[in-house]
Structures are given as structure tokens and as C-alpha cells.
């Protein structure tokens, strides 16, 4: 899961980290050779754990929770289920290979930004990641290729969204976590309205949230998006939707019809089981839950103990 960590800011929100390959890791061949490594940033313990099956692939864990997976040899390979589903939405944001403008809210290891740059060359991307120490470490250990137009801003995701010009981006991806929870101020009607304002005509909003059990947070978040966008869809593991396990739910929204048929086909071909909900079924999924607002929202629930035992290792 992607995360936003609340930390003392080391840079102005208007400063950024431009994509380049000039780090020490890039000079020695790129990509954190050897075994696991870790660094404590301002907001927790970050760990890079090697993928046993892919020699240049790594999982990033933050305080033990799996955040993202990066394959330096093939940035189009998305190792985590929720990232593959977000990748489908990147693929369907425009004609194949066409450059797009993307705002990523939550950065981590920049997995989706790397994927977009590899599949849609010349795309312009901005990433909001509040933990500048994490960004610096990830860029040193997992360097970005020269020429990718990715700017990372060390700022709160909502603050960056508030400053995003109206109608300026084709895709907003919200993968925002404080610890292992979606922060309340990034899950409200007011936040969704800011995302809708930032989107160009035909643009789409995508979000990763986590929940389990009765799915009270997920149901309210669907109601929240339905209060702002006329078109909303959800993709999740059927076991998560039945409350059998804690997990990720991917939401997609827009002002125009979503590519539901193609999204459904892609979800059906994934290795992990997934179910697509939309229309009347999705409205019923809310179970009467009301939209979240800045005045009433609470963070998403914490994962149950043991959820991430052995994750990414």
C-alpha cells in the first residue's frame, strides 16, 4: 500500500527532486545490490527487501507494512496486486503509448510513476511525497533513468492537490497512507472535489484504500466519490468484499463513462481474483453509508495484527 507519512518538511513544497540517474547507486550499476537494507526516516523504518525471483527487484516496507514493489530491470512488471489494478487504469487513461499528465498523491518507491514513464514515454508526472528523506534514499538505491519527467515534491498530498491548476492533469492517483491508514483529510468530499477540479476533460481519478470486516470505511468512501463524480467503479478481491480478509480496494471515478468492459477484461486476466462493481450494485454496496466530509471523516482502520507478517520477505 502506498503511504503518506507526516513528517517535518525538509524542503519547500515548491522544491522538487527531478528524475536523473546521477546517484551513487546508478554509478555502480543501479539498484541496491546485495541483501536487505534499511534506513530510518523522519516517519518510520524503511526497508528494501530483495525479490528472490528477480535479481533487480525490490519490495519497499515501511514499519513492516508492504508499500510498493519495483523491478529496475522491468518497470512495467507490477508485483503487488493493487498496483497492477492501478496500472490497468494508467493503461486505459488514453490511447496506448500516448503521453499523459499524472498527479501521484503518495510516492513511496515511485512504482506507478516508473510504470507510466515506461509505458507512456514523455508523460509529465508530479508526485507528492511528504517524507523527503524516504525520497532521497529510494532515489539513491533505486535510481530513475535519465529523461523521465518525474518531479517529486516534499509536501502533504492535499496541499499539493489544492495548488494543482484546474483542468491540468489527465489522471490523479491517490495512494496515500499515514502509517498503514488512509488519513482522514484525504478521504473526504472536499478532497474528491479538489481532485475533480484538477482533472482535464475526460480525466480520471483513481484511489487505493484498505479495509476489512464490515468495510465501513470503504462503503463511506464509495459514497463520498458518488457525491462528486457521476461515474464510479470499484475493484477488489471477492474475499475482501465479503469481509473475509483485510485488503486493498481500488476506486476509479470520472465525469465521463469509465472503460468498464476493458477494465473488467483486464481484471479477469490477473493472477489474483478480482471483482468489478459499478452502477446499481456499487450503489447498493454503500449500504446507506453517507459521504465523508472534513468535519466527520476518520482515518481508515488499522490492519489487524499479523496482516503483514512475512510480507515482502
Tab-separated table of C-alpha atoms in Angstrom:
chain	number	residue	atom	x	y	z
A	1	UNK	CA	0.000	0.000	0.000
A	2	UNK	CA	1.231	3.479	-0.737
A	3	UNK	CA	1.637	5.779	2.236
A	4	UNK	CA	1.791	9.428	3.145
A	5	UNK	CA	3.868	9.946	6.225
A	6	UNK	CA	3.502	13.075	8.305
A	7	UNK	CA	6.982	14.434	8.881
A	8	UNK	CA	8.868	17.698	9.371
A	9	UNK	CA	9.387	19.149	5.921
A	10	UNK	CA	12.997	19.375	4.838
A	11	UNK	CA	12.283	21.358	1.692
A	12	UNK	CA	9.830	23.908	0.472
A	13	UNK	CA	6.763	22.412	-1.163
A	14	UNK	CA	7.842	24.238	-4.313
A	15	UNK	CA	11.150	22.401	-4.455
A	16	UNK	CA	11.350	19.016	-6.089
A	17	UNK	CA	13.567	16.098	-6.957
A	18	UNK	CA	13.961	15.904	-10.725
A	19	UNK	CA	14.432	12.494	-12.338
A	20	UNK	CA	18.051	11.666	-13.081
A	21	UNK	CA	20.482	8.750	-12.871
A	22	UNK	CA	23.319	10.566	-11.174
A	23	UNK	CA	23.223	8.768	-7.840
A	24	UNK	CA	25.914	6.532	-6.408
A	25	UNK	CA	23.638	3.532	-6.946
A	26	UNK	CA	23.282	4.390	-10.620
A	27	UNK	CA	27.035	4.757	-10.984
A	28	UNK	CA	27.627	1.248	-9.660
A	29	UNK	CA	25.092	-0.302	-11.993
A	30	UNK	CA	21.810	0.747	-10.428
A	31	UNK	CA	19.646	-0.835	-7.880
A	32	UNK	CA	20.641	-1.674	-4.326
A	33	UNK	CA	22.799	-4.782	-4.947
A	34	UNK	CA	23.070	-7.351	-2.173
A	35	UNK	CA	20.733	-8.208	0.662
A	36	UNK	CA	18.078	-6.328	2.612
A	37	UNK	CA	18.830	-2.813	3.778
A	38	UNK	CA	17.039	-0.269	5.882
A	39	UNK	CA	17.027	3.353	6.889
A	40	UNK	CA	15.033	5.192	9.492
A	41	UNK	CA	13.437	8.301	8.064
A	42	UNK	CA	11.566	11.000	9.945
A	43	UNK	CA	8.420	8.916	10.000
A	44	UNK	CA	9.477	5.309	10.455
A	45	UNK	CA	11.681	2.417	9.422
A	46	UNK	CA	12.023	1.968	5.656
A	47	UNK	CA	13.292	-1.384	4.392
A	48	UNK	CA	14.247	-2.615	0.931
A	49	UNK	CA	13.861	-6.382	0.637
A	50	UNK	CA	15.194	-8.187	-2.453
A	51	UNK	CA	12.864	-10.248	-4.623
A	52	UNK	CA	14.152	-13.834	-4.599
A	53	UNK	CA	12.906	-14.481	-8.127
A	54	UNK	CA	14.016	-11.256	-9.819
A	55	UNK	CA	17.586	-10.087	-9.098
A	56	UNK	CA	16.927	-6.358	-9.662
A	57	UNK	CA	13.520	-6.202	-7.995
A	58	UNK	CA	12.803	-4.887	-4.506
A	59	UNK	CA	9.914	-4.508	-2.087
A	60	UNK	CA	9.725	-1.357	-0.001
A	61	UNK	CA	8.347	-1.868	3.513
A	62	UNK	CA	7.548	0.954	5.913
A	63	UNK	CA	7.308	-0.004	9.564
A	64	UNK	CA	6.808	-3.579	8.382
A	65	UNK	CA	3.914	-2.832	6.006
A	66	UNK	CA	4.469	-3.568	2.290
A	67	UNK	CA	4.325	-0.260	0.422
A	68	UNK	CA	5.479	-0.943	-3.115
A	69	UNK	CA	7.476	-3.233	-5.374
A	70	UNK	CA	9.956	-2.065	-8.012
A	71	UNK	CA	11.704	-4.081	-10.725
A	72	UNK	CA	14.565	-1.987	-12.086
A	73	UNK	CA	15.040	-4.428	-14.955
A	74	UNK	CA	11.391	-4.158	-15.983
A	75	UNK	CA	9.425	-1.210	-14.543
A	76	UNK	CA	6.316	-2.464	-16.347
A	77	UNK	CA	6.198	-5.513	-14.056
A	78	UNK	CA	3.927	-4.619	-11.152
A	79	UNK	CA	4.470	-7.111	-8.371
A	80	UNK	CA	1.674	-6.112	-6.000
A	81	UNK	CA	-1.968	-6.865	-6.778
A	82	UNK	CA	-3.226	-3.367	-6.001
A	83	UNK	CA	-0.507	-1.775	-8.144
A	84	UNK	CA	-1.442	-3.969	-11.116
A	85	UNK	CA	-5.015	-2.733	-10.832
A	86	UNK	CA	-3.874	0.871	-10.724
A	87	UNK	CA	-1.663	0.024	-13.693
A	88	UNK	CA	-4.753	-1.015	-15.639
A	89	UNK	CA	-6.161	2.462	-15.044
A	90	UNK	CA	-2.933	4.032	-16.289
A	91	UNK	CA	-3.192	1.841	-19.404
A	92	UNK	CA	-6.789	2.924	-20.002
A	93	UNK	CA	-6.239	6.633	-19.368
A	94	UNK	CA	-5.582	7.302	-23.078
A	95	UNK	CA	-4.621	5.555	-26.290
A	96	UNK	CA	-1.706	3.114	-25.789
A	97	UNK	CA	1.646	4.888	-25.589
A	98	UNK	CA	0.180	8.387	-25.616
A	99	UNK	CA	1.879	10.750	-23.111
A	100	UNK	CA	-0.361	11.922	-20.282
A	101	UNK	CA	-0.104	14.277	-17.321
A	102	UNK	CA	-0.358	12.463	-14.000
A	103	UNK	CA	-0.510	13.640	-10.407
A	104	UNK	CA	0.518	10.930	-7.926
A	105	UNK	CA	-0.568	11.618	-4.355
A	106	UNK	CA	1.740	9.446	-2.267
A	107	UNK	CA	5.137	8.476	-3.630
A	108	UNK	CA	6.950	5.691	-1.810
A	109	UNK	CA	9.205	3.906	-4.295
A	110	UNK	CA	7.584	5.714	-7.265
A	111	UNK	CA	6.349	2.432	-8.727
A	112	UNK	CA	3.364	3.806	-10.660
A	113	UNK	CA	5.352	6.822	-11.843
A	114	UNK	CA	8.019	4.450	-13.186
A	115	UNK	CA	5.340	2.327	-14.846
A	116	UNK	CA	3.754	5.348	-16.505
A	117	UNK	CA	7.110	6.654	-17.753
A	118	UNK	CA	7.959	3.244	-19.230
A	119	UNK	CA	4.593	2.630	-20.893
A	120	UNK	CA	3.836	6.226	-21.882
A	121	UNK	CA	7.147	7.941	-22.769
A	122	UNK	CA	7.236	11.745	-22.485
A	123	UNK	CA	4.465	11.765	-19.906
A	124	UNK	CA	4.752	14.615	-17.404
A	125	UNK	CA	4.330	13.478	-13.822
A	126	UNK	CA	4.283	15.137	-10.433
A	127	UNK	CA	4.471	13.159	-7.199
A	128	UNK	CA	3.538	14.408	-3.712
A	129	UNK	CA	5.580	12.593	-1.057
A	130	UNK	CA	5.835	14.223	2.336
A	131	UNK	CA	8.851	12.184	3.518
A	132	UNK	CA	11.772	13.795	1.691
A	133	UNK	CA	14.234	11.523	3.468
A	134	UNK	CA	12.495	8.485	2.050
A	135	UNK	CA	12.509	10.014	-1.436
A	136	UNK	CA	16.240	10.727	-1.281
A	137	UNK	CA	17.008	7.187	-0.090
A	138	UNK	CA	14.780	5.492	-2.664
A	139	UNK	CA	16.281	7.582	-5.468
A	140	UNK	CA	19.793	6.641	-4.349
A	141	UNK	CA	19.066	2.923	-4.051
A	142	UNK	CA	16.529	2.559	-6.898
A	143	UNK	CA	17.559	5.274	-9.368
A	144	UNK	CA	15.314	6.658	-12.067
A	145	UNK	CA	16.522	6.611	-15.675
A	146	UNK	CA	17.649	9.888	-17.178
A	147	UNK	CA	14.983	11.722	-19.140
A	148	UNK	CA	11.905	10.605	-17.258
A	149	UNK	CA	9.806	13.691	-16.489
A	150	UNK	CA	9.004	12.961	-12.862
A	151	UNK	CA	9.083	15.684	-10.226
A	152	UNK	CA	8.675	14.739	-6.566
A	153	UNK	CA	7.504	17.443	-4.190
A	154	UNK	CA	8.093	17.150	-0.464
A	155	UNK	CA	4.655	18.204	0.719
A	156	UNK	CA	1.328	16.976	2.053
A	157	UNK	CA	-0.734	15.364	-0.700
A	158	UNK	CA	-3.787	17.539	-0.140
A	159	UNK	CA	-1.669	20.698	-0.097
A	160	UNK	CA	-0.243	19.758	-3.499
A	161	UNK	CA	-3.718	18.953	-4.817
A	162	UNK	CA	-5.002	22.329	-3.638
A	163	UNK	CA	-2.291	24.067	-5.672
A	164	UNK	CA	-2.810	21.989	-8.814
A	165	UNK	CA	-4.222	24.169	-11.622
A	166	UNK	CA	-7.774	23.490	-12.682
A	167	UNK	CA	-8.121	21.062	-15.591
A	168	UNK	CA	-4.391	20.384	-15.773
A	169	UNK	CA	-3.986	16.612	-15.382
A	170	UNK	CA	-5.333	13.517	-17.105
A	171	UNK	CA	-5.065	11.196	-14.138
A	172	UNK	CA	-4.914	11.670	-10.361
A	173	UNK	CA	-3.754	8.606	-8.429
A	174	UNK	CA	-4.278	8.738	-4.660
A	175	UNK	CA	-2.208	6.117	-2.820
A	176	UNK	CA	-1.936	7.981	0.467
A	177	UNK	CA	-1.218	6.356	3.805
A	178	UNK	CA	-0.108	7.649	7.190
A	179	UNK	CA	1.302	4.576	8.841
A	180	UNK	CA	-0.944	1.876	7.418
A	181	UNK	CA	-4.084	4.043	7.343
A	182	UNK	CA	-5.620	6.406	4.812
A	183	UNK	CA	-5.560	9.836	6.514
A	184	UNK	CA	-8.946	11.395	7.141
A	185	UNK	CA	-8.219	14.675	5.347
A	186	UNK	CA	-7.514	12.774	2.105
A	187	UNK	CA	-10.758	10.783	2.068
A	188	UNK	CA	-13.468	13.422	2.052
A	189	UNK	CA	-15.922	15.070	-0.316
A	190	UNK	CA	-13.793	18.209	-0.191
A	191	UNK	CA	-10.699	16.225	-1.195
A	192	UNK	CA	-12.554	14.466	-4.023
A	193	UNK	CA	-13.845	17.823	-5.270
A	194	UNK	CA	-10.254	19.099	-5.452
A	195	UNK	CA	-9.315	16.036	-7.493
A	196	UNK	CA	-12.271	16.568	-9.832
A	197	UNK	CA	-11.250	20.219	-10.272
A	198	UNK	CA	-7.691	19.211	-11.220
A	199	UNK	CA	-8.810	16.827	-13.972
A	200	UNK	CA	-8.823	17.815	-17.622
A	201	UNK	CA	-11.917	16.905	-19.689
A	202	UNK	CA	-12.115	13.115	-19.844
A	203	UNK	CA	-9.670	12.785	-16.940
A	204	UNK	CA	-9.980	10.173	-14.219
A	205	UNK	CA	-9.377	9.773	-10.525
A	206	UNK	CA	-8.049	6.521	-9.027
A	207	UNK	CA	-7.562	5.701	-5.361
A	208	UNK	CA	-6.229	2.854	-3.266
A	209	UNK	CA	-7.873	2.302	0.116
A	210	UNK	CA	-7.715	-0.549	2.609
A	211	UNK	CA	-10.404	-2.024	4.808
A	212	UNK	CA	-11.769	-5.265	6.196
A	213	UNK	CA	-14.602	-6.758	8.179
A	214	UNK	CA	-17.788	-4.740	7.720
A	215	UNK	CA	-15.979	-2.414	5.263
A	216	UNK	CA	-17.447	0.703	6.896
A	217	UNK	CA	-14.649	2.942	5.605
A	218	UNK	CA	-14.748	1.553	2.049
A	219	UNK	CA	-18.538	1.904	1.865
A	220	UNK	CA	-18.344	5.512	3.035
A	221	UNK	CA	-15.529	6.247	0.595
A	222	UNK	CA	-17.613	4.936	-2.307
A	223	UNK	CA	-20.480	7.164	-1.153
A	224	UNK	CA	-18.011	10.056	-0.985
A	225	UNK	CA	-16.913	9.623	-4.597
A	226	UNK	CA	-20.505	9.128	-5.772
A	227	UNK	CA	-21.308	12.520	-4.243
A	228	UNK	CA	-18.712	14.174	-6.514
A	229	UNK	CA	-18.378	12.023	-9.642
A	230	UNK	CA	-21.220	10.664	-11.801
A	231	UNK	CA	-19.133	7.638	-12.758
A	232	UNK	CA	-17.527	5.417	-10.091
A	233	UNK	CA	-16.263	1.820	-10.087
A	234	UNK	CA	-14.561	-0.429	-7.568
A	235	UNK	CA	-12.182	-3.383	-7.990
A	236	UNK	CA	-11.258	-5.719	-5.140
A	237	UNK	CA	-10.659	-9.325	-4.181
A	238	UNK	CA	-14.021	-11.046	-3.623
A	239	UNK	CA	-12.796	-12.185	-0.199
A	240	UNK	CA	-12.192	-8.551	0.787
A	241	UNK	CA	-15.641	-7.566	-0.461
A	242	UNK	CA	-17.164	-10.354	1.644
A	243	UNK	CA	-15.292	-9.122	4.724
A	244	UNK	CA	-13.269	-12.335	4.930
A	245	UNK	CA	-9.891	-10.589	4.920
A	246	UNK	CA	-8.319	-7.154	5.208
A	247	UNK	CA	-7.045	-5.822	1.902
A	248	UNK	CA	-6.908	-3.217	-0.833
A	249	UNK	CA	-9.854	-1.789	-2.765
A	250	UNK	CA	-9.231	0.246	-5.914
A	251	UNK	CA	-11.661	3.019	-6.795
A	252	UNK	CA	-11.959	4.739	-10.177
A	253	UNK	CA	-14.036	7.814	-10.906
A	254	UNK	CA	-14.654	10.406	-13.600
A	255	UNK	CA	-17.142	12.785	-15.121
A	256	UNK	CA	-17.429	10.655	-18.263
A	257	UNK	CA	-18.194	6.932	-18.644
A	258	UNK	CA	-15.391	4.661	-17.442
A	259	UNK	CA	-13.924	1.917	-19.707
A	260	UNK	CA	-15.708	-0.764	-17.706
A	261	UNK	CA	-15.695	-3.532	-20.306
A	262	UNK	CA	-11.955	-3.346	-20.909
A	263	UNK	CA	-11.186	-2.862	-17.216
A	264	UNK	CA	-13.262	-5.934	-16.430
A	265	UNK	CA	-11.378	-7.980	-19.034
A	266	UNK	CA	-8.041	-6.945	-17.603
A	267	UNK	CA	-9.077	-7.690	-14.037
A	268	UNK	CA	-10.334	-11.123	-15.153
A	269	UNK	CA	-6.904	-11.989	-16.606
A	270	UNK	CA	-4.962	-11.045	-13.457
A	271	UNK	CA	-3.424	-13.850	-11.436
A	272	UNK	CA	-5.234	-12.598	-8.321
A	273	UNK	CA	-9.006	-12.847	-8.172
A	274	UNK	CA	-10.788	-9.532	-8.634
A	275	UNK	CA	-14.351	-8.328	-8.887
A	276	UNK	CA	-15.523	-5.148	-10.594
A	277	UNK	CA	-18.526	-3.335	-9.131
A	278	UNK	CA	-20.316	-0.318	-10.623
A	279	UNK	CA	-23.768	1.108	-11.225
A	280	UNK	CA	-26.639	-0.159	-9.099
A	281	UNK	CA	-24.507	-2.879	-7.494
A	282	UNK	CA	-21.965	-0.310	-6.339
A	283	UNK	CA	-24.674	1.996	-5.009
A	284	UNK	CA	-26.043	-0.974	-3.055
A	285	UNK	CA	-22.531	-1.707	-1.764
A	286	UNK	CA	-22.587	1.567	0.197
A	287	UNK	CA	-25.275	0.086	2.427
A	288	UNK	CA	-26.686	3.523	3.076
A	289	UNK	CA	-23.378	4.987	4.230
A	290	UNK	CA	-23.120	8.739	3.856
A	291	UNK	CA	-20.250	10.682	2.285
A	292	UNK	CA	-17.258	11.594	4.431
A	293	UNK	CA	-16.600	15.302	4.983
A	294	UNK	CA	-13.779	17.287	6.530
A	295	UNK	CA	-15.945	17.651	9.625
A	296	UNK	CA	-16.825	13.973	10.022
A	297	UNK	CA	-14.075	11.868	8.435
A	298	UNK	CA	-11.826	9.498	10.338
A	299	UNK	CA	-8.796	7.566	9.062
A	300	UNK	CA	-9.240	4.125	7.560
A	301	UNK	CA	-8.968	1.272	10.087
A	302	UNK	CA	-5.591	-0.073	11.122
A	303	UNK	CA	-4.749	-3.524	9.741
A	304	UNK	CA	-5.393	-6.390	12.164
A	305	UNK	CA	-2.323	-7.762	13.969
A	306	UNK	CA	-0.344	-10.152	11.816
A	307	UNK	CA	-1.690	-8.814	8.498
A	308	UNK	CA	1.802	-8.172	7.146
A	309	UNK	CA	3.714	-10.990	8.849
A	310	UNK	CA	6.460	-12.038	6.435
A	311	UNK	CA	5.253	-9.587	3.786
A	312	UNK	CA	7.729	-8.847	1.036
A	313	UNK	CA	10.370	-11.180	2.508
